[in-house]
Coordinates of C-alpha atoms and ligand atoms in Angstrom, one line a residue:
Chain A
X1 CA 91.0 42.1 50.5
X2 CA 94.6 40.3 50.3
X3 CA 95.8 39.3 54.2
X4 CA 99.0 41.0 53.8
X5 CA 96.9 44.5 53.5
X6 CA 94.4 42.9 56.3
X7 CA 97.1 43.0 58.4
X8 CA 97.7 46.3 58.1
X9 CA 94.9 48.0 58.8
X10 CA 93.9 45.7 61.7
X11 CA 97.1 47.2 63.4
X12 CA 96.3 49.9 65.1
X13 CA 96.8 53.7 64.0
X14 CA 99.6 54.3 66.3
X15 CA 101.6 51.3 65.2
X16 CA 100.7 51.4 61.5
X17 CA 102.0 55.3 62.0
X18 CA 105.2 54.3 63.6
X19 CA 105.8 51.3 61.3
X20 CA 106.0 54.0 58.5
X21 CA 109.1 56.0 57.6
X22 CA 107.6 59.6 57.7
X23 CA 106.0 58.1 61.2
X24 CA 109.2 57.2 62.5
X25 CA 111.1 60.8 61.3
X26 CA 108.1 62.3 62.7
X27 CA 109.3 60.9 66.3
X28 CA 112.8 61.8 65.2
X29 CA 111.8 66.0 64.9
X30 CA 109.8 65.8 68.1
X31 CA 112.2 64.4 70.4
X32 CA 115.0 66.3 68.9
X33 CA 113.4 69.3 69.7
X34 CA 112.4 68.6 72.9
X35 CA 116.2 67.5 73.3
X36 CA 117.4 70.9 71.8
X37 CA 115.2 72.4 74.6
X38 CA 116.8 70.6 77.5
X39 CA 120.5 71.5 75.8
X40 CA 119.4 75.4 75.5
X41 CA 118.2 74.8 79.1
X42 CA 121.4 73.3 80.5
X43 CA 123.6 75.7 78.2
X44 CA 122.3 78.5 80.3
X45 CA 122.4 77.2 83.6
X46 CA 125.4 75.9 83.3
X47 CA 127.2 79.8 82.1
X48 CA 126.9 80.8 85.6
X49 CA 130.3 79.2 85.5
X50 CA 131.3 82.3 84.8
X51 CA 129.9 84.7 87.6
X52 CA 132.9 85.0 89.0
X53 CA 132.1 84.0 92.2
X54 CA 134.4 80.6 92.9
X55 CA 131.1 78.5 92.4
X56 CA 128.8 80.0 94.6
X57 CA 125.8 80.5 92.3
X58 CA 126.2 77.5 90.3
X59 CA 126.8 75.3 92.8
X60 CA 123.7 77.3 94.7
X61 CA 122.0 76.6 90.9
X62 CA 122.9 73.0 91.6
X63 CA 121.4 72.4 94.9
X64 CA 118.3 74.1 93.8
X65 CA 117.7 71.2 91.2
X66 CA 118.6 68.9 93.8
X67 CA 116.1 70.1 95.7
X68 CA 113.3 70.6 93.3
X69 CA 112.8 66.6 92.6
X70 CA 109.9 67.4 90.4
X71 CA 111.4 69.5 88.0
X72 CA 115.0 67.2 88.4
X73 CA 113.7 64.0 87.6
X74 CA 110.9 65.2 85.4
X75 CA 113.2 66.8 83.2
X76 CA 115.7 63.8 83.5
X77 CA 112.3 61.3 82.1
X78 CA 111.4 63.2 79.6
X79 CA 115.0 63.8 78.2
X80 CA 116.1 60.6 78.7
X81 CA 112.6 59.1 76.9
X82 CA 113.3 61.4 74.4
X83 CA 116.5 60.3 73.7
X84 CA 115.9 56.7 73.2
X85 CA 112.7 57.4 71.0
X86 CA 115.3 59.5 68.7
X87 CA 117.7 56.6 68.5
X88 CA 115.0 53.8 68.1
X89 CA 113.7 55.5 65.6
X90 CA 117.3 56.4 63.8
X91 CA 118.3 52.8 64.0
X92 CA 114.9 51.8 62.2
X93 CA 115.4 54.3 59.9
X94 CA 119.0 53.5 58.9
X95 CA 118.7 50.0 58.4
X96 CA 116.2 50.7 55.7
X97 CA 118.2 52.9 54.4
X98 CA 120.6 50.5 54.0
X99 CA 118.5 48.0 52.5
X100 CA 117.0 50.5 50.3
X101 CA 120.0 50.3 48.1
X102 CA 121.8 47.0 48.4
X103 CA 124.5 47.5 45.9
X104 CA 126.6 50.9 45.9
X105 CA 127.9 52.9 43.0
X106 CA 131.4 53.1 41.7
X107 CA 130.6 56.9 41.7
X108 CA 127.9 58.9 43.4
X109 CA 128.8 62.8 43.9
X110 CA 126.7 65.0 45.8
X111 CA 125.5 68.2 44.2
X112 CA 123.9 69.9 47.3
X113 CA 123.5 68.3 50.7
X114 CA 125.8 69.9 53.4
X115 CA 128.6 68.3 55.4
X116 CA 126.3 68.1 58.3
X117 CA 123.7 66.8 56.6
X118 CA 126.1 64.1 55.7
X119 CA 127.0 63.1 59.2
X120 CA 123.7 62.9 61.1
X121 CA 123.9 59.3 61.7
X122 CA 127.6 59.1 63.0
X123 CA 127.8 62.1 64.2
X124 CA 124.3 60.6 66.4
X125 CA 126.4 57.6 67.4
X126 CA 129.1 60.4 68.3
X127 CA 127.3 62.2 70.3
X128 CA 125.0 59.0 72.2
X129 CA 129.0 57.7 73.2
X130 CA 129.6 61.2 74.4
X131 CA 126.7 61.8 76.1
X132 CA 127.0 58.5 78.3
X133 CA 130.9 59.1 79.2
X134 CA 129.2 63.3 80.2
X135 CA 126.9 61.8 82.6
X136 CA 129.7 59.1 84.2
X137 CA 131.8 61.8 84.0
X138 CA 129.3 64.9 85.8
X139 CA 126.6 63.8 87.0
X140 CA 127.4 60.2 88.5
X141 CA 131.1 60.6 89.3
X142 CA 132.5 57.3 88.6
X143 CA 134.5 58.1 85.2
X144 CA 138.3 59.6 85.2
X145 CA 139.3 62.1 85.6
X146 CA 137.9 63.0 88.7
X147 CA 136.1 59.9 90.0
X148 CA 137.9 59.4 93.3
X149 CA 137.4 63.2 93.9
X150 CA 134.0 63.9 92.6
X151 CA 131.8 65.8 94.9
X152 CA 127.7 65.7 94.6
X153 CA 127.5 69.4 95.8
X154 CA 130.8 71.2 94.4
X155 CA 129.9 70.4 90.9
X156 CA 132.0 73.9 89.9
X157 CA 134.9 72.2 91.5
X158 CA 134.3 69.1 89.7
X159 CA 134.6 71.0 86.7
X160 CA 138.0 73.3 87.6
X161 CA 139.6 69.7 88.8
X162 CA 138.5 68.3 85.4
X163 CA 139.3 70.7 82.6
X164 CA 142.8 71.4 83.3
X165 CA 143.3 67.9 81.0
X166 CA 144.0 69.1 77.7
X167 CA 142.9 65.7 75.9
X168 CA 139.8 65.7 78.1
X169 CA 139.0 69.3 76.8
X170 CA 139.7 68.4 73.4
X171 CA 137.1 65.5 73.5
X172 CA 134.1 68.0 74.9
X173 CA 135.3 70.4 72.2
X174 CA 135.2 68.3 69.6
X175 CA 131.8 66.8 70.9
X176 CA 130.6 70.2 70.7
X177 CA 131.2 70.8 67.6
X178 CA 129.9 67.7 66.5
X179 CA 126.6 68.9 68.3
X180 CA 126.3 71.7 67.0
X181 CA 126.3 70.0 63.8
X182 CA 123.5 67.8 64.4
X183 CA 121.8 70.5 65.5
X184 CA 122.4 73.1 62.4
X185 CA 120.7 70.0 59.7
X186 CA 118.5 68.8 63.0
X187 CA 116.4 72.3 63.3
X188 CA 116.4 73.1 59.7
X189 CA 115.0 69.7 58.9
X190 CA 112.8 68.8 61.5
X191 CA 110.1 71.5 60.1
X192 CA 110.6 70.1 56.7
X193 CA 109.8 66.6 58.4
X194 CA 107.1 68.4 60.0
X195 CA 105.7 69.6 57.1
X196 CA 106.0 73.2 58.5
X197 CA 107.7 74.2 55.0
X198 CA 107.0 78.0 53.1
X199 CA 109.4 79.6 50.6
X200 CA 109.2 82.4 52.2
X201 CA 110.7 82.0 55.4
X202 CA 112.6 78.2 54.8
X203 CA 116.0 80.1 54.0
X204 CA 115.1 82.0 57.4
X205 CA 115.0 79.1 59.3
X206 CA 117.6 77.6 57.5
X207 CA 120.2 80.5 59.4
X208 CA 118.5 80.1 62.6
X209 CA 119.8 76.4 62.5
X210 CA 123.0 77.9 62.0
X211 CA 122.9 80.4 64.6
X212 CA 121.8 78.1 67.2
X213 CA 123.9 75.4 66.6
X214 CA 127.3 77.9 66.6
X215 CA 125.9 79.5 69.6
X216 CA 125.1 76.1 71.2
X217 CA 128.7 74.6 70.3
X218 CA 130.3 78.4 71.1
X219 CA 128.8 78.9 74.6
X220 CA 129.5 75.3 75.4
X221 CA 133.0 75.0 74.1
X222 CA 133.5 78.0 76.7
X223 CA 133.5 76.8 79.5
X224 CA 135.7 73.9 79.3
X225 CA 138.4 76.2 77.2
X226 CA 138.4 79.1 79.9
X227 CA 139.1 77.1 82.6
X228 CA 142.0 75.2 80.6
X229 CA 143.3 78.8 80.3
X230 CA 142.8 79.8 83.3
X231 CA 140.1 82.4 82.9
X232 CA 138.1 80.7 85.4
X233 CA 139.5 79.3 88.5
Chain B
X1 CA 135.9 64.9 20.2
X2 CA 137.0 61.8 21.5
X3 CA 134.9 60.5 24.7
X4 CA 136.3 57.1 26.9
X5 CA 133.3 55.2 28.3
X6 CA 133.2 53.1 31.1
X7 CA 129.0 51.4 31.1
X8 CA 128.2 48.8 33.5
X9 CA 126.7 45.7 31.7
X10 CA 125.0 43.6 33.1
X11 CA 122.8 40.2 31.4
X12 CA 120.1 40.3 33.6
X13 CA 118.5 40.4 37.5
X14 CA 120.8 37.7 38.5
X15 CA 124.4 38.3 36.6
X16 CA 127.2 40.2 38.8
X17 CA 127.6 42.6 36.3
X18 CA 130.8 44.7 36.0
X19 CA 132.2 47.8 33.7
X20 CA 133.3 48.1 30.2
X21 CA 135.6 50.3 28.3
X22 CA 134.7 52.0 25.0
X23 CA 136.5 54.2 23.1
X24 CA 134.1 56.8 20.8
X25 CA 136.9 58.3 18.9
X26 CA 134.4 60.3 17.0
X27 CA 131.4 61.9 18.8
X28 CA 129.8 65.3 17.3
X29 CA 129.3 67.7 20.1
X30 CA 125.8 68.5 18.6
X31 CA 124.8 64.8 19.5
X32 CA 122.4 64.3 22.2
X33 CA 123.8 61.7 24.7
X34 CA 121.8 58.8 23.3
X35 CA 122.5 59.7 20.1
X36 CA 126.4 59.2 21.2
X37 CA 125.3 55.2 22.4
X38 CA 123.4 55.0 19.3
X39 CA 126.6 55.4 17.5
X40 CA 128.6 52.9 20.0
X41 CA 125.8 50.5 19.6
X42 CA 125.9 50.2 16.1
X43 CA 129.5 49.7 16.1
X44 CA 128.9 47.0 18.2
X45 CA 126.4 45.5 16.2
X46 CA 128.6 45.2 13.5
X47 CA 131.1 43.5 15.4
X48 CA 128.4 40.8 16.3
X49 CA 128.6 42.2 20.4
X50 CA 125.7 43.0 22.2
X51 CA 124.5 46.5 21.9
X52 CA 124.4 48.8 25.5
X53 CA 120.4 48.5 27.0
X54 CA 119.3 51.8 27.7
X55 CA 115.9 53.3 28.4
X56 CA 114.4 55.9 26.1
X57 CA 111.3 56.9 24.3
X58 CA 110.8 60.7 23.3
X59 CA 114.1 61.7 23.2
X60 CA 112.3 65.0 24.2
X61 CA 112.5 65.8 27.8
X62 CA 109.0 64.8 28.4
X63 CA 108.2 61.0 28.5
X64 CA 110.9 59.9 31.6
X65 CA 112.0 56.5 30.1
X66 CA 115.2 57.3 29.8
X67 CA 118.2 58.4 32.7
X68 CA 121.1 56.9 34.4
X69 CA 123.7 58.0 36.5
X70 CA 126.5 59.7 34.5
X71 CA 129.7 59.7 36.3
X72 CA 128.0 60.2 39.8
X73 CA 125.0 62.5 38.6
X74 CA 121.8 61.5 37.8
X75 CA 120.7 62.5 34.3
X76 CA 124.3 63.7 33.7
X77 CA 126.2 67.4 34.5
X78 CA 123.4 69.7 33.4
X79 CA 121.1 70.7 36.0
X80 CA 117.1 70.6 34.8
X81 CA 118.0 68.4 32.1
X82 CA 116.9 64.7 30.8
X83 CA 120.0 62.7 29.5
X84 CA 118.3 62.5 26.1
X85 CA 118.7 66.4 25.9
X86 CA 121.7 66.5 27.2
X87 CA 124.4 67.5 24.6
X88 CA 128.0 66.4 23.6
X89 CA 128.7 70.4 23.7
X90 CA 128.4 70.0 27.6
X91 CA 131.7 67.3 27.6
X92 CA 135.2 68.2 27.1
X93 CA 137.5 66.3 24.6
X94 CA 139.3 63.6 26.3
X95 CA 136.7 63.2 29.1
X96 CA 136.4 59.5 31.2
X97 CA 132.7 58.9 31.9
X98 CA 131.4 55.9 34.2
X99 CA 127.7 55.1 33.2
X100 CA 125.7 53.4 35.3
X101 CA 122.1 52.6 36.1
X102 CA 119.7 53.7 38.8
X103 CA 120.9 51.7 41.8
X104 CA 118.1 51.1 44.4
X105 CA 116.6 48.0 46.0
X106 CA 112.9 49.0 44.7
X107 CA 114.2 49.5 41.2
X108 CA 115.8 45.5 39.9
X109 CA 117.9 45.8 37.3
X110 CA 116.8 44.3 34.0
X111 CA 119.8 44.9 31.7
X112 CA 122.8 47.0 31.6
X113 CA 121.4 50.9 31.9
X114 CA 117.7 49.4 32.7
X115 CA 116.0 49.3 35.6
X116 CA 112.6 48.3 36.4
X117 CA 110.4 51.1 37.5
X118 CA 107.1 49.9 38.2
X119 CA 106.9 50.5 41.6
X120 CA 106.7 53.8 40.9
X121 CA 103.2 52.8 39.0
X122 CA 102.5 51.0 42.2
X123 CA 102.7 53.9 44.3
X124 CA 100.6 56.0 41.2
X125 CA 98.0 53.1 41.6
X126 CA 98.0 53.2 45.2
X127 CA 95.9 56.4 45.6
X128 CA 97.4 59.2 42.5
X129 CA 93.8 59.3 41.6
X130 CA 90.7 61.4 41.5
X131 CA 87.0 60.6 41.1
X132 CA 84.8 62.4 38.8
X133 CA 81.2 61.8 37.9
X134 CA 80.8 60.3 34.5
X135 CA 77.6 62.5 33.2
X136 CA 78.0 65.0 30.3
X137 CA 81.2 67.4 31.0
X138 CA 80.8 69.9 33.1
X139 CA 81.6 73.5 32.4
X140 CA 85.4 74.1 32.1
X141 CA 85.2 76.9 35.0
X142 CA 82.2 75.6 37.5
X143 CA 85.3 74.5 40.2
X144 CA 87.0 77.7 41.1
X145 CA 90.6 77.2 41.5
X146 CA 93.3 80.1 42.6
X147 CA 95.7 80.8 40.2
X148 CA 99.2 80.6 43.0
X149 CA 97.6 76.9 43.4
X150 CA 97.4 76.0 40.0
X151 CA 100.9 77.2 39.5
X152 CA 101.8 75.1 41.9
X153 CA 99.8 72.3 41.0
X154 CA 101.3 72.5 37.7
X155 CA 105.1 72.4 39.0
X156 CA 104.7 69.5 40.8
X157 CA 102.4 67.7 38.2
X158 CA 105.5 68.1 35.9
X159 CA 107.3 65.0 37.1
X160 CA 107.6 62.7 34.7
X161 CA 108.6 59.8 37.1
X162 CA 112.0 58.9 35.8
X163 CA 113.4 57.4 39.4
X164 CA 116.5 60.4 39.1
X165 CA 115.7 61.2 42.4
X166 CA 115.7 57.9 43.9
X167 CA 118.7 57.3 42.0
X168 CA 120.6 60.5 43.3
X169 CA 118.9 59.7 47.4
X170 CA 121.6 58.5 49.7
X171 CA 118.9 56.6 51.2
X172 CA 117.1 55.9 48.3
X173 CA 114.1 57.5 48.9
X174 CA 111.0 57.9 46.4
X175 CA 110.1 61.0 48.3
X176 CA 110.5 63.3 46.3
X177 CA 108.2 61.3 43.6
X178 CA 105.5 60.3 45.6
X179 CA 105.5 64.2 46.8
X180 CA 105.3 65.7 43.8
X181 CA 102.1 62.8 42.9
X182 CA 100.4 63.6 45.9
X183 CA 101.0 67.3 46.1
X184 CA 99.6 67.9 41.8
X185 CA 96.4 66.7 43.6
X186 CA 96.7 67.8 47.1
X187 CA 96.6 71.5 45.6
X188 CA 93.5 71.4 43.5
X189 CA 89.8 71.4 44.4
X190 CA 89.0 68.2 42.8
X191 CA 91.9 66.4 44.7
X192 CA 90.2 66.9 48.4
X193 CA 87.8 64.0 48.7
X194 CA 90.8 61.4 48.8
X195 CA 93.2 63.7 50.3
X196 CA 93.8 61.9 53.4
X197 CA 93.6 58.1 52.0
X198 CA 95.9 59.4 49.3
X199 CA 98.4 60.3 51.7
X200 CA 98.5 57.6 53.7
X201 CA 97.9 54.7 51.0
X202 CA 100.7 56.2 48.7
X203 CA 103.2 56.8 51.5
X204 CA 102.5 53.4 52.7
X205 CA 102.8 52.1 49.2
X206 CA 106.3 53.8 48.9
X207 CA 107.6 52.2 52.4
X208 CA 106.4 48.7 51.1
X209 CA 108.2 48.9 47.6
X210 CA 111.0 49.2 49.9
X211 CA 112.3 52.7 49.3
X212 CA 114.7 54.7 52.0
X213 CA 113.4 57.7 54.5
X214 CA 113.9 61.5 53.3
X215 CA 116.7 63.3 55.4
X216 CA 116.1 66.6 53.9
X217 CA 119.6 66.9 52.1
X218 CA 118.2 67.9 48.8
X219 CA 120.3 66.1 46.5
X220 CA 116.8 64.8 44.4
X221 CA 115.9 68.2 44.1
X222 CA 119.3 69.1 42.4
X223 CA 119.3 66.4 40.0
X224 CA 115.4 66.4 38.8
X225 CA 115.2 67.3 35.6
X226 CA 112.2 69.0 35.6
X227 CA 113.5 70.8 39.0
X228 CA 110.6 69.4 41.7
X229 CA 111.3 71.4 44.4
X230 CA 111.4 69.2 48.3
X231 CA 108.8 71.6 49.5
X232 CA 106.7 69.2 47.8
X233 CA 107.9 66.9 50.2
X234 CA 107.0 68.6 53.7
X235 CA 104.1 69.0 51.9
X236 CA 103.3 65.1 51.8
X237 CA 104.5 65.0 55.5
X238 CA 102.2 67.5 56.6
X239 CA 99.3 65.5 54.4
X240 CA 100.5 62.4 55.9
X241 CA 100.9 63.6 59.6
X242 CA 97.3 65.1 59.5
X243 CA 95.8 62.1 57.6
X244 CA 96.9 59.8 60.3
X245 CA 95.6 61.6 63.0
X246 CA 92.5 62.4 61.2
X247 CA 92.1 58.5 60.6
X248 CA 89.0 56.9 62.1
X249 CA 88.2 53.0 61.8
X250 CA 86.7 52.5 58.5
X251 CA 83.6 50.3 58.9
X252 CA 83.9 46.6 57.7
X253 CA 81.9 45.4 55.5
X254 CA 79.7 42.7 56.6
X255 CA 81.0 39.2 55.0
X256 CA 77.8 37.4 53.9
Ligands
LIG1 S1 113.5 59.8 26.4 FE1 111.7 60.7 27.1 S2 112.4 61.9 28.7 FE2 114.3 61.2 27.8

């Protein structure tokens, strides 16, 4: 037996698994889902915006979390672990891809793949930018619009003081969309990556990835747009 | 009709390579496409210029020496097709075509249109295998084997390991080959004893020849000539997933 394949086997299963490319995508469809979970999560929570109330049930919503450390910070690990597992393992994955065809061709025309399968990796980098000026801007309070102002308790005030910026709305709109992107090719692909593939019911799942990631960007995208408008004050 | 040509040449491994115009003022449309460079190449040869290297064998559909990339597609604007059976009739008069070859990092160029494919053996060689006992022959039915898996069986074991779908991969990727290679045995009874080190010796095998990842786009599926479908492919990553979970320590042997 050669070193080189010595080597290999000595490491151990886990590492050989992750060193490989289907290991690695593997890591990619498990964290994404758990990720899609959290968003779904946080989607719905986060529509009580809309009670009608001034606040009072989200911001009640709000201090419930606050006061439930377990399920806070548990969520916050496991989300947050989750996300930098997915881009570790997209940044291992794209630089092989890169490698894996030094030079380009003059002309290359794709026959099949969708627009959002396209723009998983930059609409990824997209979305990681957008999710770290989010969590400045909500959840720690120190990014503008409303740093001086933020309050850790009126977090439906927070949002009414933010969202009358046009560009700001704009930015979580188009962030939105660009999520609901990753997550139309995300869902769809993570069974194929899975292995969890059947004639039968792939074009099936193939509209449920659709479905969620309209409803996803949609229900999102509401909230930012009403209270622009005025809807909700 | 009269076709423009644009072919990358290229002398070998090392040389930068570039394009080259040619002007065919006279192709037939019931040529096959290699019958078309036939024709340039001969008109080269008679000007003492070095004929355009391109892989081919059958001419049939069947062998998978030949392909390259035919103005951005794989095997050329006819879906399901080899470029050796792909016709003039399928070109309009006056067309511009840019040929050029497979472009990956696991396939080095040789010359011109030819690449070198023999990491696709190496991934074959890695574990597309089966062992059989070598008494007399045993009887043709003793191994049942459902007929929806033989189909199946059967449409992956038509690849004929051209590299289209590497070529056509934004990243690449031999997945769709090595799929199809592990799947033709994966389906059958007498593929199950080196399911599992099959899976993981040929996937490894792909990674280290230094192909891309699969992100499920599908654009190998629409240029394969003999239409492999990708649920070949989650096929492989549900083989490969269970292998490696499945995988024990195998014992060493003891070095005397
Ligand atoms: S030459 Fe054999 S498949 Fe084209």
């Amino acid at each position: 037996m050669s070193t080189a394949s010595q080597s290999v086997s000595d490491a151990g299963p886990l590492a050989r698994f992750l060193s490989s490319t289907l290991g690695k995508k593997t890591v990619m469809a498990v964290t994404g889902f758990i990720m899609f979970g959290f968003v779904v999560g946080h989607l719905v929570g986060n529509l009580q915006v809309f009670a009608g109330d001034g606040g009072v049930k989200l911001n009640a919503y709000a201090a419930f979390l606050k006061n439930t450390p377990a399920l806070l910070w548990g969520t916050r690990i496991v989300v947050g672990f989750s996300l930098i597992a997915h881009v570790w393992a997209a940044a291992g994955l794209k630089r092989l891809s890169n490698e894996a065809r030094p030079v380009q061709y003059k002309m290359h025309k794709h026959l099949q793949s969708t627009a959002a399968s396209k723009n998983m990796f930059w609409g990824g980098i997209s979305l990681f930018f957008y999710i770290i000026y989010h969590l400045l801007h909500l959840t720690v309070g120190v990014a503008s619009p409303i740093a001086g102002s933020f309050s850790h308790t009126n977090i439906y005030g927070n949002m009414i003081a933010s969202f009358q910026n046009p560009a700001l709305v704009a930015v979580y709109v188009f962030a939105m969309f660009a999520l609901g992107m990753h997550l139309y090719h995300g869902l769809y692909s993570l069974f194929q990556t899975l292995g969890l593939s059947h004639p039968a019911y792939m074009p099936r799942i193939r509209l449920g990835a659709k479905v969620f990631g309209a409803l996803i960007a949609i229900g999102f995208s509401s909230m930012p747009v009403a209270i622009l408008l005025g809807a909700v004050k | 009709m009269r076709i423009t040509l644009n072919v990358w040449r290229q002398k070998n491994a090392r040389d930068a390579g570039g394009f080259e115009k040619y002007d065919c003022p006279n192709v037939s449309e019931d040529m096959s496409f290699l019958e078309m460079l036939d024709v340039v190449n001969e008109d080269l040869i008679a000007k003492g210029r070095d004929p355009i290297a391109f892989d081919h064998d059958c001419r049939e559909g069947i062998c998978g020496m030949c392909g390259f990339m035919i103005s951005g597609v794989a095997h050329g604007p006819e879906s399901g097709t080899t470029v050796c059976q792909l016709h003039m009739r399928k070109f309009k008069d006056g067309d511009e075509l840019w040929l050029e070859p497979w472009r990956a990092k696991g396939f080095p160029i040789i010359r011109d249109l030819t690449v070198d494919r023999s990491a696709l053996d190496r991934i074959v060689a890695s574990g597309g295998f089966v062992s059989v006992h070598t008494g007399s022959a045993i009887d043709g039915n003793a191994i049942p084997v459902p007929k929806p898996n033989a189909d199946l069986a059967m449409d992956a074991a038509q690849c004929i390991g051209c590299g289209a779908c590497v070529a056509a991969c934004p990243n690449a990727s031999a997945s769709l080959f090595t799929s199809a290679k592990i799947s033709h045995l994966a389906l059958l009874p007498q593929g199950q004893p080196e399911r599992d080190r099959r899976a993981i010796n040929m996937v490894e095998r792909m990674n280290a020849e230094g192909f891309g990842h699969c992100t499920n786009i599908g654009e190998c599926e629409a240029v394969c000539p003999k239409e492999i479908k990708i649920e070949n492919i989650a096929r492989m990553n549900r083989d490969y997933l269970c292998a490696s979970f499945k995988k024990r320590p195998e014992v060493k042997r003891v070095e005397d």
